Coordinates of C-alpha atoms in Angstrom, one line a residue:
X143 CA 0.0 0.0 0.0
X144 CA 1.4 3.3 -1.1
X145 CA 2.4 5.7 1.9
X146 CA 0.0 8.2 1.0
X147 CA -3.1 6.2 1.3
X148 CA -1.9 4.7 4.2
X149 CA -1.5 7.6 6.4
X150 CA -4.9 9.0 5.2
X151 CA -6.5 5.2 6.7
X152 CA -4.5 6.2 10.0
X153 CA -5.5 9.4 10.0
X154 CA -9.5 8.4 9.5
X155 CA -9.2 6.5 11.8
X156 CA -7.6 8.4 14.5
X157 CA -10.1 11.2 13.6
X158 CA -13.2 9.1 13.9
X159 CA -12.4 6.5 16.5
X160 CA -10.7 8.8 18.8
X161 CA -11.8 12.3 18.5
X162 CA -15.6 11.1 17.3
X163 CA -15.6 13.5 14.3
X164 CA -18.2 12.3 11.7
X165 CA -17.4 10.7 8.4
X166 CA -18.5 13.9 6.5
X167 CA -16.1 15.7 8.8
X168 CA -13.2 13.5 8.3
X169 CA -14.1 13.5 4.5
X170 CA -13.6 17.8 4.5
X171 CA -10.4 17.7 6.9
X172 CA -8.7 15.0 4.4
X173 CA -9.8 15.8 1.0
X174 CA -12.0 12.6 -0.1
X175 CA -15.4 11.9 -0.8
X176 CA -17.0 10.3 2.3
X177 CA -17.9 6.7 0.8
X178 CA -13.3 7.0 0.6
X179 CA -13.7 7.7 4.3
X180 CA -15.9 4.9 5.1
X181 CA -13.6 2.6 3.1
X182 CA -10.7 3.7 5.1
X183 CA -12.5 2.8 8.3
X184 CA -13.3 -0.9 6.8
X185 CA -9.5 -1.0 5.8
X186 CA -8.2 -0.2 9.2
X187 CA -10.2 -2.5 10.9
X188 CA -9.6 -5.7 8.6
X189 CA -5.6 -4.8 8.6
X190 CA -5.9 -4.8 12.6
X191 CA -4.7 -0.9 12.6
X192 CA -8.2 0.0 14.5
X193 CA -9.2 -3.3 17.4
X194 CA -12.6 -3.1 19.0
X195 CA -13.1 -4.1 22.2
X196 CA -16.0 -4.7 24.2
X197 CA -16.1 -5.1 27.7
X198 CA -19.4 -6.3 29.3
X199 CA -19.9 -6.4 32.7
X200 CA -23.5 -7.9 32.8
X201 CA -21.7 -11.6 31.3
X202 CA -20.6 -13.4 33.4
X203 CA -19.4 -16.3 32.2
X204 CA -20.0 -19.0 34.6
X205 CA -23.3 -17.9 34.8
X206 CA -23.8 -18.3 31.0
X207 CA -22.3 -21.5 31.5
X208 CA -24.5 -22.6 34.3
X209 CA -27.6 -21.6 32.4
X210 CA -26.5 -23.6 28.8
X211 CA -26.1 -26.9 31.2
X212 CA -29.5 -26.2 32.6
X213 CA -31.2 -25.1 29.0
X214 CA -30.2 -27.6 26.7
X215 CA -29.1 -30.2 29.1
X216 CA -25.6 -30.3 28.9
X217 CA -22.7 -32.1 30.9
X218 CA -20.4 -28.9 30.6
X219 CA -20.6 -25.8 29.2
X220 CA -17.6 -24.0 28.8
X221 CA -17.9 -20.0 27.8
X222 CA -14.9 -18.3 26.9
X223 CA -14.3 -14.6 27.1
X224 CA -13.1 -12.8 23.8
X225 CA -12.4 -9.1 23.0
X226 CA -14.2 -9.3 19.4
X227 CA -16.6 -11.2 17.9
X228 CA -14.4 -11.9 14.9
X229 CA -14.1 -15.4 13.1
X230 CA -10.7 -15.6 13.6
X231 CA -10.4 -14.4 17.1
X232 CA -13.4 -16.5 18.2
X233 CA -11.1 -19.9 17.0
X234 CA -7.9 -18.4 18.4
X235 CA -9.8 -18.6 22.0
X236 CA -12.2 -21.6 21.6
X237 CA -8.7 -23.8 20.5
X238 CA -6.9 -22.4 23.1
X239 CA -9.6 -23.5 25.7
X240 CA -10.7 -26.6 24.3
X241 CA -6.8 -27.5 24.0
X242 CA -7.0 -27.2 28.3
X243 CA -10.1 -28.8 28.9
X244 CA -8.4 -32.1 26.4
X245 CA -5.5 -32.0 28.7
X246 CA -7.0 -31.9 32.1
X247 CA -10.1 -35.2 31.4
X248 CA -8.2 -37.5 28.4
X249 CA -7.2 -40.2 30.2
X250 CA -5.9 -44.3 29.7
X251 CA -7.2 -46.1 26.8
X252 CA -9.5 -42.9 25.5
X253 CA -10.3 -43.4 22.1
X254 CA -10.4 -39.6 20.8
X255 CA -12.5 -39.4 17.3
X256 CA -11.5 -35.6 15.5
X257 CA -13.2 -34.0 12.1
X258 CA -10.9 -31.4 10.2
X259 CA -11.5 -27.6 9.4
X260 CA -10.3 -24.3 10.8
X261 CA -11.7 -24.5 14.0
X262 CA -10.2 -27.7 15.0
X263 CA -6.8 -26.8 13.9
X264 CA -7.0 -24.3 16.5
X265 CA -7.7 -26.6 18.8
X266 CA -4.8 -28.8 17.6
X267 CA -2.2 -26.0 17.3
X268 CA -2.7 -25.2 21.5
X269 CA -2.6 -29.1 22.6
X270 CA 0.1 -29.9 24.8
X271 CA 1.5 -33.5 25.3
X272 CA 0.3 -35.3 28.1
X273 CA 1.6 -39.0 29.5
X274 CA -1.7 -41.0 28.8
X275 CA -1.2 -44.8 27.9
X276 CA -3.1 -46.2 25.2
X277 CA -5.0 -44.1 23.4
X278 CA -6.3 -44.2 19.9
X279 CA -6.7 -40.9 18.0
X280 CA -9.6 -41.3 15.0
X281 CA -10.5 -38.9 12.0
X282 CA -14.2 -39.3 12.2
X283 CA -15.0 -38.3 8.5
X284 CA -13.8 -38.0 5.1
X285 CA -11.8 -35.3 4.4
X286 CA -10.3 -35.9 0.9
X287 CA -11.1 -32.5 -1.3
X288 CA -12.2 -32.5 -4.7
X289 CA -10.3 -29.2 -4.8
X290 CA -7.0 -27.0 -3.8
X291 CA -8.5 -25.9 -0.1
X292 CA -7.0 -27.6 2.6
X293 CA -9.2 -29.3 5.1
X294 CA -6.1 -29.3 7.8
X295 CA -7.5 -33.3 8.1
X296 CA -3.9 -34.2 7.9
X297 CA -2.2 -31.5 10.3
X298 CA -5.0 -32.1 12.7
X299 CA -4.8 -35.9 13.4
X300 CA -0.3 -35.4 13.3
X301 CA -0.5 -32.8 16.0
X302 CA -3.1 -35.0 18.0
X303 CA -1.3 -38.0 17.9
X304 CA 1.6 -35.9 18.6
X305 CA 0.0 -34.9 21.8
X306 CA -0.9 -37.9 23.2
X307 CA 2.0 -40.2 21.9
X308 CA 0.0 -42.1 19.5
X309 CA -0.2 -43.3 15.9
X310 CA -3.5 -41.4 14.4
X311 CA -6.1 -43.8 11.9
X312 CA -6.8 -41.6 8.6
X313 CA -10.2 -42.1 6.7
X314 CA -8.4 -41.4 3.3
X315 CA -11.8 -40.5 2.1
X316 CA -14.0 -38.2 0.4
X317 CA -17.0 -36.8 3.0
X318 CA -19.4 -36.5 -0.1
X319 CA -19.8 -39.6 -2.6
X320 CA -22.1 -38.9 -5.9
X321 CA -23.8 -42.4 -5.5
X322 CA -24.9 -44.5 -2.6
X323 CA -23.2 -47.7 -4.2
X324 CA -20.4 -46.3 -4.4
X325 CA -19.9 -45.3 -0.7
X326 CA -21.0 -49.1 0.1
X327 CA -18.1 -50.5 -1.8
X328 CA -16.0 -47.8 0.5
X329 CA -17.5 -49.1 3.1
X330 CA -17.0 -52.7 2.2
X331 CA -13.5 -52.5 2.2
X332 CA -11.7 -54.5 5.5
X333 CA -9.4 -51.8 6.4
X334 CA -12.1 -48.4 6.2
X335 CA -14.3 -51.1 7.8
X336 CA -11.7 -51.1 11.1
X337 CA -11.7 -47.6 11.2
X338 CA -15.2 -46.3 10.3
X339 CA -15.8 -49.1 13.5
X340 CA -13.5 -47.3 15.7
X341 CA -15.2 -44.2 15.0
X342 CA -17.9 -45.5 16.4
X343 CA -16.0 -47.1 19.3
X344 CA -15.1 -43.7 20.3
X345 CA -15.5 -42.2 23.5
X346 CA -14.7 -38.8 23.4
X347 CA -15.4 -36.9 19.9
X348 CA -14.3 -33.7 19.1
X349 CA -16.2 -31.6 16.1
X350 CA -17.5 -28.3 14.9
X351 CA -20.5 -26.7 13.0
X352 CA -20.0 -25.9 9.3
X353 CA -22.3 -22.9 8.5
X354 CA -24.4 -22.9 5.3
X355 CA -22.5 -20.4 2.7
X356 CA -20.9 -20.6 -0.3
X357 CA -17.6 -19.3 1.5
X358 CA -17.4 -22.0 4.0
X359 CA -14.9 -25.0 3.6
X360 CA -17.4 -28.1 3.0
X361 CA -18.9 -25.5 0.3
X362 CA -15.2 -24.7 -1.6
X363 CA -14.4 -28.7 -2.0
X364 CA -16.5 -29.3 -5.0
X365 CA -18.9 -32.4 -3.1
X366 CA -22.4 -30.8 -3.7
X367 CA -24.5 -30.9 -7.2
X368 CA -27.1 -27.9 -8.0
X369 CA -29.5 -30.1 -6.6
X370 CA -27.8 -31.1 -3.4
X371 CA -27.6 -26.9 -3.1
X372 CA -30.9 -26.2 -3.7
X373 CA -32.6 -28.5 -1.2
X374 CA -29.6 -27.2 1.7
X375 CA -30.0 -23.6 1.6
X376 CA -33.7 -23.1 2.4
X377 CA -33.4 -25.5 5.2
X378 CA -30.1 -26.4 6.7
X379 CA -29.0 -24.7 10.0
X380 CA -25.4 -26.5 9.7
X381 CA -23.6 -29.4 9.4
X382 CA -21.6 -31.6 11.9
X383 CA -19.1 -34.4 10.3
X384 CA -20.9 -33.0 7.2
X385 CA -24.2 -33.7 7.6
X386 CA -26.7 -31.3 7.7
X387 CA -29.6 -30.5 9.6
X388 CA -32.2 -27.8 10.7
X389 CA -32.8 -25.5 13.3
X390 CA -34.1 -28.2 15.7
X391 CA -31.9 -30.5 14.3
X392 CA -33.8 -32.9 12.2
X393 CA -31.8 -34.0 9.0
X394 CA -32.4 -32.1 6.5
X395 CA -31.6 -34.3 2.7
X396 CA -31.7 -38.1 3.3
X397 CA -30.5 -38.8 -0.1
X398 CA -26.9 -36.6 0.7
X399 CA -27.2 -38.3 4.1
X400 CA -26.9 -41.7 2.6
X401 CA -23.8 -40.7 0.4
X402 CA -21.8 -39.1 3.2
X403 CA -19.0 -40.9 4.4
X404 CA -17.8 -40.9 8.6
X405 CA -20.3 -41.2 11.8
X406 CA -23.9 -40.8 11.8
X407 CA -25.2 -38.0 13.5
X408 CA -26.9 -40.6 15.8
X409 CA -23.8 -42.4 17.2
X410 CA -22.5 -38.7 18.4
X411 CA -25.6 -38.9 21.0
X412 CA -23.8 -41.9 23.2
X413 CA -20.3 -40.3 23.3
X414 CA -19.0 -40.1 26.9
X415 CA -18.1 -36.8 25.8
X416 CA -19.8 -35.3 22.4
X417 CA -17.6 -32.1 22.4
X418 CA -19.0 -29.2 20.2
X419 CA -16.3 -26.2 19.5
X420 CA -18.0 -23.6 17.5
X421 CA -19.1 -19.9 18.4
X422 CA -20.0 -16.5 15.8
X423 CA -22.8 -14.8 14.1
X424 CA -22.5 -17.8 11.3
X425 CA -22.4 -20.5 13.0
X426 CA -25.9 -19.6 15.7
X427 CA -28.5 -21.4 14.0
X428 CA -26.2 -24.9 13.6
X429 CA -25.2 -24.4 17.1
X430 CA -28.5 -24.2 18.2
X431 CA -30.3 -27.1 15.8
X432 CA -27.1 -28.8 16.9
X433 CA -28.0 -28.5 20.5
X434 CA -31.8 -29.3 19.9
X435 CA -30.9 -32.5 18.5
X436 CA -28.9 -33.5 21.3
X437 CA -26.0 -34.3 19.4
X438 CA -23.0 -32.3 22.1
X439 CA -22.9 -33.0 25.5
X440 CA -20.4 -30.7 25.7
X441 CA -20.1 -27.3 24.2
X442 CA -17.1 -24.7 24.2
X443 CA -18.6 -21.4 22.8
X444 CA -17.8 -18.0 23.5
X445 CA -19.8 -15.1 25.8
X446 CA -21.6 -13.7 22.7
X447 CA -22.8 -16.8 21.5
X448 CA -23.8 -18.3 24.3
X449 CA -25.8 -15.4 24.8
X450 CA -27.3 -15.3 21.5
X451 CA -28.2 -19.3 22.3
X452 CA -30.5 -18.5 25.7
X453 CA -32.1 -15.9 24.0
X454 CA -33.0 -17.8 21.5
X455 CA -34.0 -20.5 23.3
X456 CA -36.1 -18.1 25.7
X457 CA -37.8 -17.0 22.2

C-alpha cells in the first residue's frame, strides 16, 4: 500500500475512533469523498490498525455456563471470554480452551474421534502433550477435497497424535460420494471397515458446525451438485461431520445423508463426551439445531454466542 493512502486510513481512523468526528467531517479535513472515508474505516479494521473491544460487565461467564447446562441439558458448558466477535479471534480462543479442557479429562485407553477444518486446527495448534497410555486418535469423516482448499484433516490428526504419543487412523476419504453404491463398496472395504468401527468405538469426539455459505470450507471442496444446493440452503442450519440439519436439528436431505462418508449424527448422542467447538454470528443457528438435537454433550462457545443461544431458546 502506497504511503499516502496509508496515512490518510491512519489518520480516518484516529479522527473518527478517537476524536468522534463524523465521516462527513473526516471526508472535509482529508480531502476525499466520504464513501473514501468509510472505506478507510473498513480497511483499518480488517488490517488490525483499529481493534474493537467490548467489555461487558453484565456476562458473566460461569453464569452463561450454568444456564447452557441447565437449558439444553448439557454435561459442561464451557464459555470463553473474547475481546471481538471476529471469526478468527473467536477460534484463536475456543482452540486455546478446548486445547485445556483435552488436557485436564483425556485419560488411559481414551479413544479420541477428530473432524478437520479451521476451528479444529485451533484446537490442535494449542494441545500440549500429556503421559496418557493407550490411546487411539480417529479422524471421524472424510476429508479428501475434490479441490485446492486444505481441510487441515492431515495437520489435525499429526498434532493430536503428537499430543498424546500415538499413531492417528486416517479415513483417506471423500466426505461427499455422488452415489450410494459407491460409498458401500467404500464401506466394504476391511481396512475403512476397522476404522469407520473405531469411529464408532469412540469415546470422546471432538467436532464443529459448518455454517451454510458458499464461502465455508465443506462449500469450496466441490462435493455438492445444483440439486444437493438447492434443497440445503432453504433448510439447513449447519452441518456436523458433514451432515446437515435444521434449526431443531432434524436431517435435513436423506438422499446426501446416505452418500456421506464418517459417523452418523446418531452415534455422536452416546459419546461419553460429544464435544462441540463452534461460536460466531455464522455459526448460531447450527449451534443451536445442533443442540436441539442433542448431538453435544459438551459445548465450548464464546460469551456472545452463548448469549445469543439463551435468547433464542427463551424466544
Amino acid at each position: 500500500m502506497e504511503k499516502e493512502k496509508l496515512r490518510k486510513i491512519i489518520e480516518a481512523a484516529k479522527l473518527y475512533y478517537l476524536l468522534d468526528l463524523n465521516q462527513s467531517e473526516i471526508a472535509k479535513k482529508l480531502g476525499v469523498s466520504r464513501p473514501t472515508v468509510s472505506r478507510f474505516l473498513q480497511i483499518a479494521k480488517e488490517k488490525g490498525y483499529v481493534q474493537i473491544t467490548i467489555s461487558d460487565p453484565t456476562d458473566d461467564v460461569e453464569v452463561l455456563s450454568t444456564e447452557l447446562e441447565k437449558r439444553f441439558g448439557l454435561k459442561k458448558a464451557i464459555v470463553v471470554s473474547i475481546p471481538q466477535y471476529e471469526d478468527h479471534i473467536i477460534k484463536n480462543y475456543l482452540g486455546e480452551k478446548t486445547a485445556t479442557y483435552l488436557h485436564e479429562t483425556v485419560k488411559d485407553e481414551d479413544i479420541i474421534g477428530v473432524t478437520w477444518g479451521t476451528t479444529l486446527y485451533h484446537v490442535a495448534i494449542e494441545l500440549k502433550q500429556k503421559f496418557v497410555k493407550d490411546i487411539k486418535v480417529v479422524q471421524l469423516k472424510g476429508g479428501v477435497s475434490h479441490s485446492e482448499t486444505n481441510t487441515y484433516a492431515s495437520e489435525i490428526l499429526y498434532l493430536f497424535g503428537k499430543a498424546y504419543n500415538t499413531t492417528p487412523h486416517h479415513l483417506p476419504l471423500p466426505a461427499i460420494v455422488d452415489h450410494v453404491v459407491v460409498k458401500q463398496a467404500m464401506e466394504a472395504d476391511r481396512h475403512i471397515k476397522r476404522i469407520l468401527e473405531l469411529g464408532r468405538e469412540a469415546n470422546i469426539a471432538l467436532f464443529t458446525i459448518g455454517p451454510v455459505k458458499s464461502e465455508s470450507l465443506l462449500f469450496q471442496l466441490g462435493y455438492f451438485t445444483e440439486e444437493d444446493l438447492n434443497t440445503l440452503y432453504p433448510k439447513a442450519a449447519g452441518d456436523i461431520c458433514s451432515r446437515f440439519f435444521d434449526i431443531n436439528g432434524g436431517i435435513c436431505n436423506d438422499s446426501l445423508n446416505e452418500r456421506t462418508l464418517g459417523i452418523n449424527l446418531e452415534d455422536l448422542k452416546t459419546k461419553e463426551q460429544s464435544i462441540l467447538v463452534a461460536g460466531g454470528a455464522h455459526k448460531l443457528d447450527g449451534i443451536y439445531g445442533a443442540l436441539k438435537g442433542q448431538y453435544a454433550n459438551v459445548l465450548v462457545t464464546d460469551q456472545f454466542t452463548a448469549r445469543f443461544l439463551l435468547d433464542k431458546e427463551k424466544q
